mmCIF file of C-alpha atoms in Angstrom:
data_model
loop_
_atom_site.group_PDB
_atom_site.id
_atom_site.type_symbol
_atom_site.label_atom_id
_atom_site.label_comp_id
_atom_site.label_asym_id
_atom_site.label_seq_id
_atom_site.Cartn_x
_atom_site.Cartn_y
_atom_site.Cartn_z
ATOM 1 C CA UNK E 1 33.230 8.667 11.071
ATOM 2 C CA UNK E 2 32.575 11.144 13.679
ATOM 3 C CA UNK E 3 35.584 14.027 11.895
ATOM 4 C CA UNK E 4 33.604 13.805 8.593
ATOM 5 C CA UNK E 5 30.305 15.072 10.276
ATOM 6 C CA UNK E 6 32.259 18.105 11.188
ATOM 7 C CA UNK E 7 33.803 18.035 7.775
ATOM 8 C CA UNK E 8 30.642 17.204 5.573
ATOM 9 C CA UNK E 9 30.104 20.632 4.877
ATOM 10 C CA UNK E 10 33.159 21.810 3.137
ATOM 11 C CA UNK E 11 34.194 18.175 1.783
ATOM 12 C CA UNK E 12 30.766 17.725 -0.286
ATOM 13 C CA UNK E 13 31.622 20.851 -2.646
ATOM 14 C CA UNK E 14 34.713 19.706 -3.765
ATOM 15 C CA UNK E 15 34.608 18.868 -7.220
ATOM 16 C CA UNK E 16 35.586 15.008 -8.336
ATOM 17 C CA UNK E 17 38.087 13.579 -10.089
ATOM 18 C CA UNK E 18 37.406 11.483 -13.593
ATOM 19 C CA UNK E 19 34.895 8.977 -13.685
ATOM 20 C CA UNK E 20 36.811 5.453 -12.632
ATOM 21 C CA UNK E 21 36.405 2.490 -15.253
ATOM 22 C CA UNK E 22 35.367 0.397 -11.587
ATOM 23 C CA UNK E 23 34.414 0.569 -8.546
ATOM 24 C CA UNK E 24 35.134 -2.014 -5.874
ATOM 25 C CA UNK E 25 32.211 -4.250 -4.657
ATOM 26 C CA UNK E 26 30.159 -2.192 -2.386
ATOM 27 C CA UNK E 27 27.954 -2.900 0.532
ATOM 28 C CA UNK E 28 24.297 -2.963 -0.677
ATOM 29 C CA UNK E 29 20.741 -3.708 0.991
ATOM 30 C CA UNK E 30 18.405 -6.712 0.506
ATOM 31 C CA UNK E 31 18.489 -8.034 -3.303
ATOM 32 C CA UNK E 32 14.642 -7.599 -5.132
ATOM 33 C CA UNK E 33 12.893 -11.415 -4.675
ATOM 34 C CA UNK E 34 9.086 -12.623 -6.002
ATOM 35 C CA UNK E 35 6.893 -10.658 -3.875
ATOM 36 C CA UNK E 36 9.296 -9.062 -1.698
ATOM 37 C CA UNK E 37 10.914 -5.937 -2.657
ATOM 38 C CA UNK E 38 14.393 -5.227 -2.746
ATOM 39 C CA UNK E 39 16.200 -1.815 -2.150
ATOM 40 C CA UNK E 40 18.054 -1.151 -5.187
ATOM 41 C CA UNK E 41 21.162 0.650 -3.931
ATOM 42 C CA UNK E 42 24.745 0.086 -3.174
ATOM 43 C CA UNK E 43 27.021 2.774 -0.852
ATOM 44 C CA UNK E 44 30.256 2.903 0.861
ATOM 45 C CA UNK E 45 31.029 5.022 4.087
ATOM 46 C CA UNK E 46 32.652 7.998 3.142
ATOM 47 C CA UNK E 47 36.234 6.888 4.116
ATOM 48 C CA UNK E 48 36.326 3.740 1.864
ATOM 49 C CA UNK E 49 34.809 5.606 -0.979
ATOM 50 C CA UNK E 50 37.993 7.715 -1.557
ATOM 51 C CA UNK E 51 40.187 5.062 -0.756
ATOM 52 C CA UNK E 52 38.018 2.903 -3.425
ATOM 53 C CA UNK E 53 39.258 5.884 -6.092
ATOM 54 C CA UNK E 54 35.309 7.307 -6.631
ATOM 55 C CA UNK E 55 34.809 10.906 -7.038
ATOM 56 C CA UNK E 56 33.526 12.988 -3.670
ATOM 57 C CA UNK E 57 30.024 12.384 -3.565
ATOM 58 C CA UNK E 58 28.026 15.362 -4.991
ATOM 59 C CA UNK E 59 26.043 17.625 -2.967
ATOM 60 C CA UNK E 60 22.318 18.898 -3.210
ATOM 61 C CA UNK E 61 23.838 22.297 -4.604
ATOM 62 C CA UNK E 62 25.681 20.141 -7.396
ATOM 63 C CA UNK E 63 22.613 18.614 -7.722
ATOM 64 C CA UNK E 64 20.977 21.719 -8.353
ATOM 65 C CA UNK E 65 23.013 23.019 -10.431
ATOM 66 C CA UNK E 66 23.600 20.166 -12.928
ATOM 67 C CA UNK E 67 19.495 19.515 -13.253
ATOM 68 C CA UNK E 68 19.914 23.308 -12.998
ATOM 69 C CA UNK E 69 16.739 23.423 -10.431
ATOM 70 C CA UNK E 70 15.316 26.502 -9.118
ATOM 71 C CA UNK E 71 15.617 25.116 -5.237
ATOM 72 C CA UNK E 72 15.741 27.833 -3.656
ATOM 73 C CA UNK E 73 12.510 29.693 -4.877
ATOM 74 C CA UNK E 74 10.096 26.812 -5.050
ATOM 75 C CA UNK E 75 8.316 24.059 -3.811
ATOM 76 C CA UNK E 76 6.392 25.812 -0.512
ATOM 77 C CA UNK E 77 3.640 24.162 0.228
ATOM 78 C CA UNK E 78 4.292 20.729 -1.648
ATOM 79 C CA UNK E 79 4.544 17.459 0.829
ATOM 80 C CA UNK E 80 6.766 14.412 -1.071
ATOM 81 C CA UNK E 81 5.675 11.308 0.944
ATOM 82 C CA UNK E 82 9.092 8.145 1.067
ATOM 83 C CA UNK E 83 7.391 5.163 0.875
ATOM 84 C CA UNK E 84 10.119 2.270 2.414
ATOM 85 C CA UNK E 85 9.662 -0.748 4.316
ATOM 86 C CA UNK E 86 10.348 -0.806 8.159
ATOM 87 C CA UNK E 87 11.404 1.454 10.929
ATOM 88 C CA UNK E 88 14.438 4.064 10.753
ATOM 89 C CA UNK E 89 15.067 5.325 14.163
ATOM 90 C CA UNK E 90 17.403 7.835 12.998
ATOM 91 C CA UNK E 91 15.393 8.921 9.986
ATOM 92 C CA UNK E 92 14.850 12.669 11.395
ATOM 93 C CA UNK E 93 18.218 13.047 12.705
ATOM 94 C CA UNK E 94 20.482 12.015 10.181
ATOM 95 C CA UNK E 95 17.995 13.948 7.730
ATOM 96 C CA UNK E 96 18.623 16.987 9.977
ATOM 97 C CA UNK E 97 22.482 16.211 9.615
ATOM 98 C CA UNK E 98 22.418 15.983 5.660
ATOM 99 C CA UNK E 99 20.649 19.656 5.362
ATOM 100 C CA UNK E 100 22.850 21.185 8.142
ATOM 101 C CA UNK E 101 26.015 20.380 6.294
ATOM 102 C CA UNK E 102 24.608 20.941 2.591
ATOM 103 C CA UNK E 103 22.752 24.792 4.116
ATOM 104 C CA UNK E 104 19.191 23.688 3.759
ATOM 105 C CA UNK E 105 17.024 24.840 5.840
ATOM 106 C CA UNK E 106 16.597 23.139 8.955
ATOM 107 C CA UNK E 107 13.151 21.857 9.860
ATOM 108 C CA UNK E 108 11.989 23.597 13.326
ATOM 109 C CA UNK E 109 9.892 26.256 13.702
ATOM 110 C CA UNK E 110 7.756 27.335 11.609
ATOM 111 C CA UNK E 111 9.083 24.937 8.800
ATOM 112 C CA UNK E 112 8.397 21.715 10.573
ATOM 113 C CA UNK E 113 9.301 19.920 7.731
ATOM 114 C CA UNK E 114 9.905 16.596 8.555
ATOM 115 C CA UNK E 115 6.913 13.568 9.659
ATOM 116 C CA UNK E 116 7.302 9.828 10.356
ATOM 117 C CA UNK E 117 4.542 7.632 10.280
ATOM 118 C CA UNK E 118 3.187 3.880 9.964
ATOM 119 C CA UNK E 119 1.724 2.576 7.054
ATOM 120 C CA UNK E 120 -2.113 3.450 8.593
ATOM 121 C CA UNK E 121 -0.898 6.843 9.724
ATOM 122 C CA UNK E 122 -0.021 6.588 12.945
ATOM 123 C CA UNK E 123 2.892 6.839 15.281
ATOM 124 C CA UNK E 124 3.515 3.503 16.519
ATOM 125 C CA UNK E 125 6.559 2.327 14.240
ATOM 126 C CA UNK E 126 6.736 -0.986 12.717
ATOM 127 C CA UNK E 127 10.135 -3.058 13.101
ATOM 128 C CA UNK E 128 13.320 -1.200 12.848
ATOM 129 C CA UNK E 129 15.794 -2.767 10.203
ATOM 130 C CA UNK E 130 19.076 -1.538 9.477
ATOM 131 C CA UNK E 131 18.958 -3.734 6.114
ATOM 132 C CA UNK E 132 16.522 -0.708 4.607
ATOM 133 C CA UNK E 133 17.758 2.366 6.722
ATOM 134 C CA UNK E 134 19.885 3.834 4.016
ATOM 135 C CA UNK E 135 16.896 3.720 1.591
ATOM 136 C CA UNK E 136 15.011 5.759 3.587
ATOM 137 C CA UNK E 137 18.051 8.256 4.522
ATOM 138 C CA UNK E 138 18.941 8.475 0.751
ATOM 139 C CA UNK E 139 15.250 9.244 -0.747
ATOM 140 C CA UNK E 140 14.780 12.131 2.231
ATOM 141 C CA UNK E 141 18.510 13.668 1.839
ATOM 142 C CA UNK E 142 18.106 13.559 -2.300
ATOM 143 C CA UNK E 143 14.283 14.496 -2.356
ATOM 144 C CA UNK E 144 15.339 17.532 -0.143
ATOM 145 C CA UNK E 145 17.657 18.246 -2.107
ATOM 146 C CA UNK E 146 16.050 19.094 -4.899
ATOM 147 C CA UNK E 147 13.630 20.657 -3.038
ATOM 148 C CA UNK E 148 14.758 22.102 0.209
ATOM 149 C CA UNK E 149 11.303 23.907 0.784
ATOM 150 C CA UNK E 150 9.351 20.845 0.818
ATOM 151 C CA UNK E 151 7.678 19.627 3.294
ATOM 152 C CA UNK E 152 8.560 15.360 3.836
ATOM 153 C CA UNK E 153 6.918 12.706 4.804
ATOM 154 C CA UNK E 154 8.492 9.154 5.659
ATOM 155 C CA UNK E 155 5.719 6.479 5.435
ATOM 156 C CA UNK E 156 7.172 3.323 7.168
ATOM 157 C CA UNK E 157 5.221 -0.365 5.331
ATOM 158 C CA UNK E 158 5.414 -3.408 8.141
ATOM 159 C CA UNK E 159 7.428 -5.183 5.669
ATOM 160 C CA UNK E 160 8.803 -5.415 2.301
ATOM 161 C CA UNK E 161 5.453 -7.007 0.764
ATOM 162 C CA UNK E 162 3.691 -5.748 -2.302
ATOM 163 C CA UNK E 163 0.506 -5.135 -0.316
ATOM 164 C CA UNK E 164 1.595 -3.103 2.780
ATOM 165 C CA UNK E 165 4.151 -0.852 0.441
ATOM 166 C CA UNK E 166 0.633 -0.414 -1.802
ATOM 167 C CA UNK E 167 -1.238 0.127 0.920
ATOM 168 C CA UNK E 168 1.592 3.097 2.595
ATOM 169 C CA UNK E 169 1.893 4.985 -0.543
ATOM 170 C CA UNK E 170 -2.379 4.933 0.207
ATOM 171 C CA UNK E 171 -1.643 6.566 3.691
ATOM 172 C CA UNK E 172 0.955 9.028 1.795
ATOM 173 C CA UNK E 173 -1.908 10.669 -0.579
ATOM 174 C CA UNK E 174 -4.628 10.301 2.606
ATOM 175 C CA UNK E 175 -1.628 12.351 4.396
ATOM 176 C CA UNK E 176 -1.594 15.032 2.247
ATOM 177 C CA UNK E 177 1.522 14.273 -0.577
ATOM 178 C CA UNK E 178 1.614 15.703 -3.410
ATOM 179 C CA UNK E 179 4.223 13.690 -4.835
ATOM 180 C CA UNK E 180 5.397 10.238 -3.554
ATOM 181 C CA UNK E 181 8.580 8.614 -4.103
ATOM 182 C CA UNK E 182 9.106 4.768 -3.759
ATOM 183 C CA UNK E 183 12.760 3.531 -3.210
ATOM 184 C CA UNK E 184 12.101 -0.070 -4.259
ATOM 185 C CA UNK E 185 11.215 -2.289 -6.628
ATOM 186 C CA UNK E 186 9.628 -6.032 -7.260
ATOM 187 C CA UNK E 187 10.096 -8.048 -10.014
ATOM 188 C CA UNK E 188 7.412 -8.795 -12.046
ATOM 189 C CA UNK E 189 4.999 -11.345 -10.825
ATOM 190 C CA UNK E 190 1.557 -12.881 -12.285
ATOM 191 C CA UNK E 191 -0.591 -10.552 -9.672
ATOM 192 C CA UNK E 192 0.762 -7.442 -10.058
ATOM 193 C CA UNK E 193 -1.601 -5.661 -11.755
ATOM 194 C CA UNK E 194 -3.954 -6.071 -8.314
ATOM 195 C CA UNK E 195 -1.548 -3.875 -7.035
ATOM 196 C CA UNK E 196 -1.701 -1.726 -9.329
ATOM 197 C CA UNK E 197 -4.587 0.628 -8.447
ATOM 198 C CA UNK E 198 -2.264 1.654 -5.108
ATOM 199 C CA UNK E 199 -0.200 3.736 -7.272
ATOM 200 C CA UNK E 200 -2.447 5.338 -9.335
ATOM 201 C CA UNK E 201 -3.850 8.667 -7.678
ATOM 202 C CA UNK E 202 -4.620 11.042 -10.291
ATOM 203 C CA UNK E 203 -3.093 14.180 -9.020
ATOM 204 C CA UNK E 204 -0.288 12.815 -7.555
ATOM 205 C CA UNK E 205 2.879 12.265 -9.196
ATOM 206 C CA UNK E 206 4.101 8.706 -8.317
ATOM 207 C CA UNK E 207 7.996 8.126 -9.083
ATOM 208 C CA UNK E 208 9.686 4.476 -8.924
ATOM 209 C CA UNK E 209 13.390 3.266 -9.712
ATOM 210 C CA UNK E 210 13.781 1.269 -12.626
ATOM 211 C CA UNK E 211 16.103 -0.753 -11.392
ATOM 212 C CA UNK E 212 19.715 -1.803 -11.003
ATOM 213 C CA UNK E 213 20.151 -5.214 -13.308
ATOM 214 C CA UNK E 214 20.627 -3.041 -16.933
ATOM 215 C CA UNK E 215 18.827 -4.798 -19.971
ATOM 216 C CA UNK E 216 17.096 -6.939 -19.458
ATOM 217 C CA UNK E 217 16.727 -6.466 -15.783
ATOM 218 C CA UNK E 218 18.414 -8.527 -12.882
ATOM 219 C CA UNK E 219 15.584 -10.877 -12.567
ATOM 220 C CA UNK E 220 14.888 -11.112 -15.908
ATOM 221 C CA UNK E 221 11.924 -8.661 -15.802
ATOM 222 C CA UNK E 222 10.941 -4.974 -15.261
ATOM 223 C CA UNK E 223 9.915 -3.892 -11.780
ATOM 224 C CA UNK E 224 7.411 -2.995 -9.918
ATOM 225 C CA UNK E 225 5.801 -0.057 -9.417
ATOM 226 C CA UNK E 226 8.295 1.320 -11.844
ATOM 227 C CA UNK E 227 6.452 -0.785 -14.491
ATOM 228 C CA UNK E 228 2.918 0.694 -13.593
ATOM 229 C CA UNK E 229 1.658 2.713 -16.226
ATOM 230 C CA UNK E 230 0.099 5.005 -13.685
ATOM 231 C CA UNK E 231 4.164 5.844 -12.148
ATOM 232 C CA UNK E 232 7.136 7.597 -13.543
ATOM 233 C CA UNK E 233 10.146 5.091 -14.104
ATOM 234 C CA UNK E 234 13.138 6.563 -13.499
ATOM 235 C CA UNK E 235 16.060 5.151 -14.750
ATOM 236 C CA UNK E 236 20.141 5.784 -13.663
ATOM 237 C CA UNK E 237 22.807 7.838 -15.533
ATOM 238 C CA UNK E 238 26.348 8.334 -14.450
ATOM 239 C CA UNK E 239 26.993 12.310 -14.090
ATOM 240 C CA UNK E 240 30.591 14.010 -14.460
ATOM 241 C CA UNK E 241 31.902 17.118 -14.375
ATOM 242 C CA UNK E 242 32.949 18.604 -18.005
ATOM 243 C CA UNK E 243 33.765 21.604 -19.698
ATOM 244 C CA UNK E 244 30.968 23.050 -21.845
ATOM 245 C CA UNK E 245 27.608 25.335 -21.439
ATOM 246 C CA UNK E 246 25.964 22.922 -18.853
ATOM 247 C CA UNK E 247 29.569 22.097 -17.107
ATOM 248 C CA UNK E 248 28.166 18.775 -16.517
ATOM 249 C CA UNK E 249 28.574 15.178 -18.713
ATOM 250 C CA UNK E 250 25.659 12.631 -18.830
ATOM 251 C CA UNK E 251 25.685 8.920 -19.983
ATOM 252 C CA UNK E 252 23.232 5.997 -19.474
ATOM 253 C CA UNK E 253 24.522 4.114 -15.950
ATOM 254 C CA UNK E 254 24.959 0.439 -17.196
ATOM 255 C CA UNK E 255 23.114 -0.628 -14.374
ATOM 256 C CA UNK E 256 19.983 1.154 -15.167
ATOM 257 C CA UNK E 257 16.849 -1.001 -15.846
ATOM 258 C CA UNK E 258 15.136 -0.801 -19.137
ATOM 259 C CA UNK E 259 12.972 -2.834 -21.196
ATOM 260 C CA UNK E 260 9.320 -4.084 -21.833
ATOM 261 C CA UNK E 261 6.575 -4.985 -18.864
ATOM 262 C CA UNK E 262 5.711 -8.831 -18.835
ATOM 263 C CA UNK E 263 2.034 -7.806 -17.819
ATOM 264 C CA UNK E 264 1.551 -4.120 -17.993
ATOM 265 C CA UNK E 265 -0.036 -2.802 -21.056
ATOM 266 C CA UNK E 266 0.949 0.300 -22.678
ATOM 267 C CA UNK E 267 -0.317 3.500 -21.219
ATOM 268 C CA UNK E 268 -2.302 5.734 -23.600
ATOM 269 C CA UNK E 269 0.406 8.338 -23.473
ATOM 270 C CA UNK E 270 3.174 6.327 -24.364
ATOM 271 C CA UNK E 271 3.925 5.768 -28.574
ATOM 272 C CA UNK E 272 3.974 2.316 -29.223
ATOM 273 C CA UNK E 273 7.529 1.235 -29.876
ATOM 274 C CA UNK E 274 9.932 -1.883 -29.539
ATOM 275 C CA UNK E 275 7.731 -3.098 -26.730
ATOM 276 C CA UNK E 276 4.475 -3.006 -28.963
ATOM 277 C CA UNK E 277 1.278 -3.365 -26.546
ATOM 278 C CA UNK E 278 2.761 -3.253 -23.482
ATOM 279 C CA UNK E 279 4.710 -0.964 -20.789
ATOM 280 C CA UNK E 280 7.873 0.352 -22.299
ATOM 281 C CA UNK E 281 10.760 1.594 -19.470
ATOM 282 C CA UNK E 282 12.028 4.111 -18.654
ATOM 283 C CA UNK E 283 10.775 7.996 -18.807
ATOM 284 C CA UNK E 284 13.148 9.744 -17.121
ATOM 285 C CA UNK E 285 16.778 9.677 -15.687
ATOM 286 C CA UNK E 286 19.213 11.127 -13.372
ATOM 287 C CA UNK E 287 22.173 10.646 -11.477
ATOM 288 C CA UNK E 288 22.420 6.676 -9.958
ATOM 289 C CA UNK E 289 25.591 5.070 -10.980
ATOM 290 C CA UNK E 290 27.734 4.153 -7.949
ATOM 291 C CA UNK E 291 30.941 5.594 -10.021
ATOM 292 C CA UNK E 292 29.434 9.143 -9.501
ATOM 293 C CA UNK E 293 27.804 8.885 -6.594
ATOM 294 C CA UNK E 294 26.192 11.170 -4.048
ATOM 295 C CA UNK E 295 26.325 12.188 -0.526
ATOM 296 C CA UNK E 296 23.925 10.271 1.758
ATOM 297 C CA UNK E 297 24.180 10.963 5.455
ATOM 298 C CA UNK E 298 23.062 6.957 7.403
ATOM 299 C CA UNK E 299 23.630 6.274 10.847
ATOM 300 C CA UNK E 300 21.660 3.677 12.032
ATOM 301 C CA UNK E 301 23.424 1.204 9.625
ATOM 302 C CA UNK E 302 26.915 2.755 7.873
ATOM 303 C CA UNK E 303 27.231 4.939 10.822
ATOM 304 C CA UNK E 304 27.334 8.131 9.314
ATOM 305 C CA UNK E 305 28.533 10.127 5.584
ATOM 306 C CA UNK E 306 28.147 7.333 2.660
ATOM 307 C CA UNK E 307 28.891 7.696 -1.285
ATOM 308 C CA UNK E 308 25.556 6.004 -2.684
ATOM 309 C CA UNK E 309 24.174 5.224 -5.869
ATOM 310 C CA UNK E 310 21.620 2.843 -7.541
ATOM 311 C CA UNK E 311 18.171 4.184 -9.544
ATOM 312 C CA UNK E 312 16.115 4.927 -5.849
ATOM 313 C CA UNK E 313 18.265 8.145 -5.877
ATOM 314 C CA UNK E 314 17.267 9.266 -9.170
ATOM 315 C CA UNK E 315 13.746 8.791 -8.589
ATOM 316 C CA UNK E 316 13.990 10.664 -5.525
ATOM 317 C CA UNK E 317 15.358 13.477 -7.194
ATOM 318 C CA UNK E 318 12.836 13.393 -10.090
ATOM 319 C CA UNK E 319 10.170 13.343 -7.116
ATOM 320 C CA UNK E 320 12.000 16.725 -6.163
ATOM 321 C CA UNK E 321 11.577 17.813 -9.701
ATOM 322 C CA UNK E 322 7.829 16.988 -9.703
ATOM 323 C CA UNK E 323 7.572 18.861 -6.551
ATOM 324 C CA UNK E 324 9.593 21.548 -7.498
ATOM 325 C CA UNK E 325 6.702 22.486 -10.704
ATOM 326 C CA UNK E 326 3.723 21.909 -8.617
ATOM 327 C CA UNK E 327 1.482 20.830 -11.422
ATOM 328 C CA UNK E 328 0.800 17.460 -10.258
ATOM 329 C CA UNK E 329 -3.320 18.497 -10.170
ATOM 330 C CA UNK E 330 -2.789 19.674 -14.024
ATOM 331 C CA UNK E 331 -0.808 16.623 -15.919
ATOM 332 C CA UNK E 332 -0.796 13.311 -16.717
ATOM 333 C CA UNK E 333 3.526 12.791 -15.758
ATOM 334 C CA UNK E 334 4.220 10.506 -18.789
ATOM 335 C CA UNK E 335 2.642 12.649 -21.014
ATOM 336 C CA UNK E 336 3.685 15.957 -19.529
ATOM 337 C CA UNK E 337 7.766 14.328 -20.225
ATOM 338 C CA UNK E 338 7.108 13.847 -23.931
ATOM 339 C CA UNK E 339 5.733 16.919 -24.348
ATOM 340 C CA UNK E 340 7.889 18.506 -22.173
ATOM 341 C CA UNK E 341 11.179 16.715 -24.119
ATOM 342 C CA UNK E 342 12.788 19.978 -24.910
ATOM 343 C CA UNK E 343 13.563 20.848 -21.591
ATOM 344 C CA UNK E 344 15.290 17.570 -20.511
ATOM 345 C CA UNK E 345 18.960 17.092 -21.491
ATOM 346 C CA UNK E 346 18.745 13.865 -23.883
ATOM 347 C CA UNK E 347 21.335 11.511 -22.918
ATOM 348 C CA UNK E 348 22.722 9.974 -26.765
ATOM 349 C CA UNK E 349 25.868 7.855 -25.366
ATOM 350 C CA UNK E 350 25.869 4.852 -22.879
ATOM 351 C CA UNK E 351 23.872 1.775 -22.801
ATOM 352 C CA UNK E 352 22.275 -1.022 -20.798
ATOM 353 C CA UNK E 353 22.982 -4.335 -22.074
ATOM 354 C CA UNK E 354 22.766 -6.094 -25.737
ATOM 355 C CA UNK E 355 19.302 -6.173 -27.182
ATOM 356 C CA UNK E 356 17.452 -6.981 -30.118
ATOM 357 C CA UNK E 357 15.622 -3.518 -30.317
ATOM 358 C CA UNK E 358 18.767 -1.091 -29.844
ATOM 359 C CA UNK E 359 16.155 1.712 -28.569
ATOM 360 C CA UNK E 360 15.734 -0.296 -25.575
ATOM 361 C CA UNK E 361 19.186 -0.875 -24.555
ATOM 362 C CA UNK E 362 21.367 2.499 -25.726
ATOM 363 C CA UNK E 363 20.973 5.471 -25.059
ATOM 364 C CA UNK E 364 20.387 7.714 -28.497
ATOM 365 C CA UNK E 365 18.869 10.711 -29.238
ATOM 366 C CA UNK E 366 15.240 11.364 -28.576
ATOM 367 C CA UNK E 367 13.498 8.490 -26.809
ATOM 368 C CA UNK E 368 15.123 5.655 -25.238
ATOM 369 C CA UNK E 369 14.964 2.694 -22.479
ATOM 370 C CA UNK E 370 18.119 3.464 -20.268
ATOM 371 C CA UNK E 371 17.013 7.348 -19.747
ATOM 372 C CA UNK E 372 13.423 7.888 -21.109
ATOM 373 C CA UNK E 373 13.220 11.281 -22.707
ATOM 374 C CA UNK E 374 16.161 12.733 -20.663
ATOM 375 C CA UNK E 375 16.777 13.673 -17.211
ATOM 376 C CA UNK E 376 15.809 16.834 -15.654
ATOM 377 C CA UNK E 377 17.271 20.834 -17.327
ATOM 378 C CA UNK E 378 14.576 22.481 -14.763
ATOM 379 C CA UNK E 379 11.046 21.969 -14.433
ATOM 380 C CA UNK E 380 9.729 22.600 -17.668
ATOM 381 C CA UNK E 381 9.157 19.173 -18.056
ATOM 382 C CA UNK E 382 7.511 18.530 -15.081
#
């Protein structure tokens, strides 16, 4: 693991090979359980990855250049807070690591870029836990990815529970975010919507994965806080190299979570649709499936460069997005997508699952469950 630190750099830009119909089992963090979050992604270190047949994990400037994001230019003075459960030890490092080999700036100096705190703002870290480390490594590497001049903030929740992840994206917004990413997600349960009020902070652009179980979901039911009316779901695509005026190819990811909210009515801004009164998701999409997968740099538990996938990255790199535009004081996000819809590439092939309502399941042009409006062609959505 140690040669492909020194060989991250030039290794990341290579372009992949086709999309594989499989990839083998991969190693993946704690599974999503009532009122315990789960983590949402699945990785392989670098070395198995290849030998697995995936493509080489893309890098933040293929990132940026199929979302086509103006990285370089923007996002000074915009703070996007990872909420995740438990300690990372290596969080800092192995985030300095990942923008060293990808030519981000480094955060020293003037551009002390990089904070760590406990879910009431202090410095004392709860438990460390390998089981999460990668979700916090991923969200970081992928958020500053998208947007290397942000500023990032790694809020650290004493455990997996609905109320100290709540009460950490609080301490995010106190801290100053402007945007807040959460890596997670909990399946629906009869008291969510007391949770609720956590993730709504008008102002602040709240993004969420929505999940990794396809149509309907793993557990049956949407997640949460992707489910929240108040948050941006972001659902998963699988991204590919083609030739044509964007150079890139877009699908729904299987895997991607879509559907209707047990408990969550429908927001004001969303049309009613297949899921009549209540929460319809997703909004958004981008890059998750494990077949295309990205560069994540994790050493406290995969011990260095890992190929990872699973909807957490996505909404990390919509949280980029949001941060990116800077009008998180000026929208509503939901509405600002639909509106925006002409500056998101609609994804029209792919799907989640079989389903009654075929808007919920496939992707198809205009709105749909698997990818929402359409993942990110700049921030004029945003």
């Amino acid at each position: 693991m140690v040669k492909l630190i020194a060989a991250a750099a030039a290794a990341l830009l290579l372009a992949g090979p086709a999309v594989p119909a499989q990839a083998d089992p991969a190693r993946s963090c704690p599974a999503a359980r009532a009122g315990s979050a789960g983590c949402l992604l699945t990785a392989r270190p670098a070395a198995e990855a290849r030998a697995a047949g995936l493509p080489q994990p893309f890098s933040a400037a293929d990132l940026q250049q199929a979302y086509r994001l103006p990285s370089a230019r923007l996002g000074g003075g915009q703070t996007i807070a990872v909420i995740v459960p438990y300690h990372n030890p290596n969080a800092g490092n192995d985030l300095a690591v990942y923008r060293k080999a990808n030519g981000l700036p480094p955060c020293e100096g003037e551009f002390d870029c990089f904070r760590q705190v406990n879910q009431r703002g202090g410095d004392e870290p709860p438990g460390a836990n390998p089981d999460w480390s990668l979700n916090s490594s991923a969200a970081l590497d992928i958020a500053a990815a998208a947007c290397p001049n942000c500023r990032l903030l790694l809020v650290e929740a004493d455990d997996a529970g609905a109320e100290n992840l709540g009460l950490a994206v609080d301490q995010a917004v106190k801290q100053g975010a402007t945007v807040v990413t959460t890596p997670y997600g909990l399946p629906e349960y009869a008291g969510e919507l007391a949770h609720a009020a956590h993730y709504a902070h008008p102002g602040v652009p709240v993004t969420a994965p929505s999940g990794d179980g396809g149509f309907p979901a793993r557990t049956g039911r949407q997640l949460v806080p992707a489910a929240y009316g108040t948050v941006t779901a972001v659902g998963g695509t699988t991204l590919y190299r083609q030739a044509g005026a964007r150079g890139w190819g877009e699908t729904a990811w299987s895997g991607s979570g879509s559907g209707c909210s047990v408990y969550v009515a429908r927001p004001a801004w969303q049309p009613k649709g297949a899921c009549g009164a209540k929460r319809t998701v997703a909004d958004t999409a981008a890059v998750a499936d494990l077949r295309t997968p990205v560069a994540v740099y994790d050493s406290y538990s995969y011990g260095g460069w890992v190929a990872a996938g699973g909807t957490p990255i996505a909404a990390a790199l919509v949280a980029g997005v949001y941060a990116l535009a800077g009008n998180g004081d000026l929208i509503t996000p939901g509405r600002q997508l639909q509106a925006g819809k002409a500056h998101l590439f609609d994804i029209t092939a792919g799907r989640t699952g079989a389903c009654a309502a075929p808007e919920l399941c496939n992707a198809r042009p205009g709105y749909d469950g698997p990818t929402g409006y359409g993942s990110p062609n700049g921030i004029g959505a945003f």
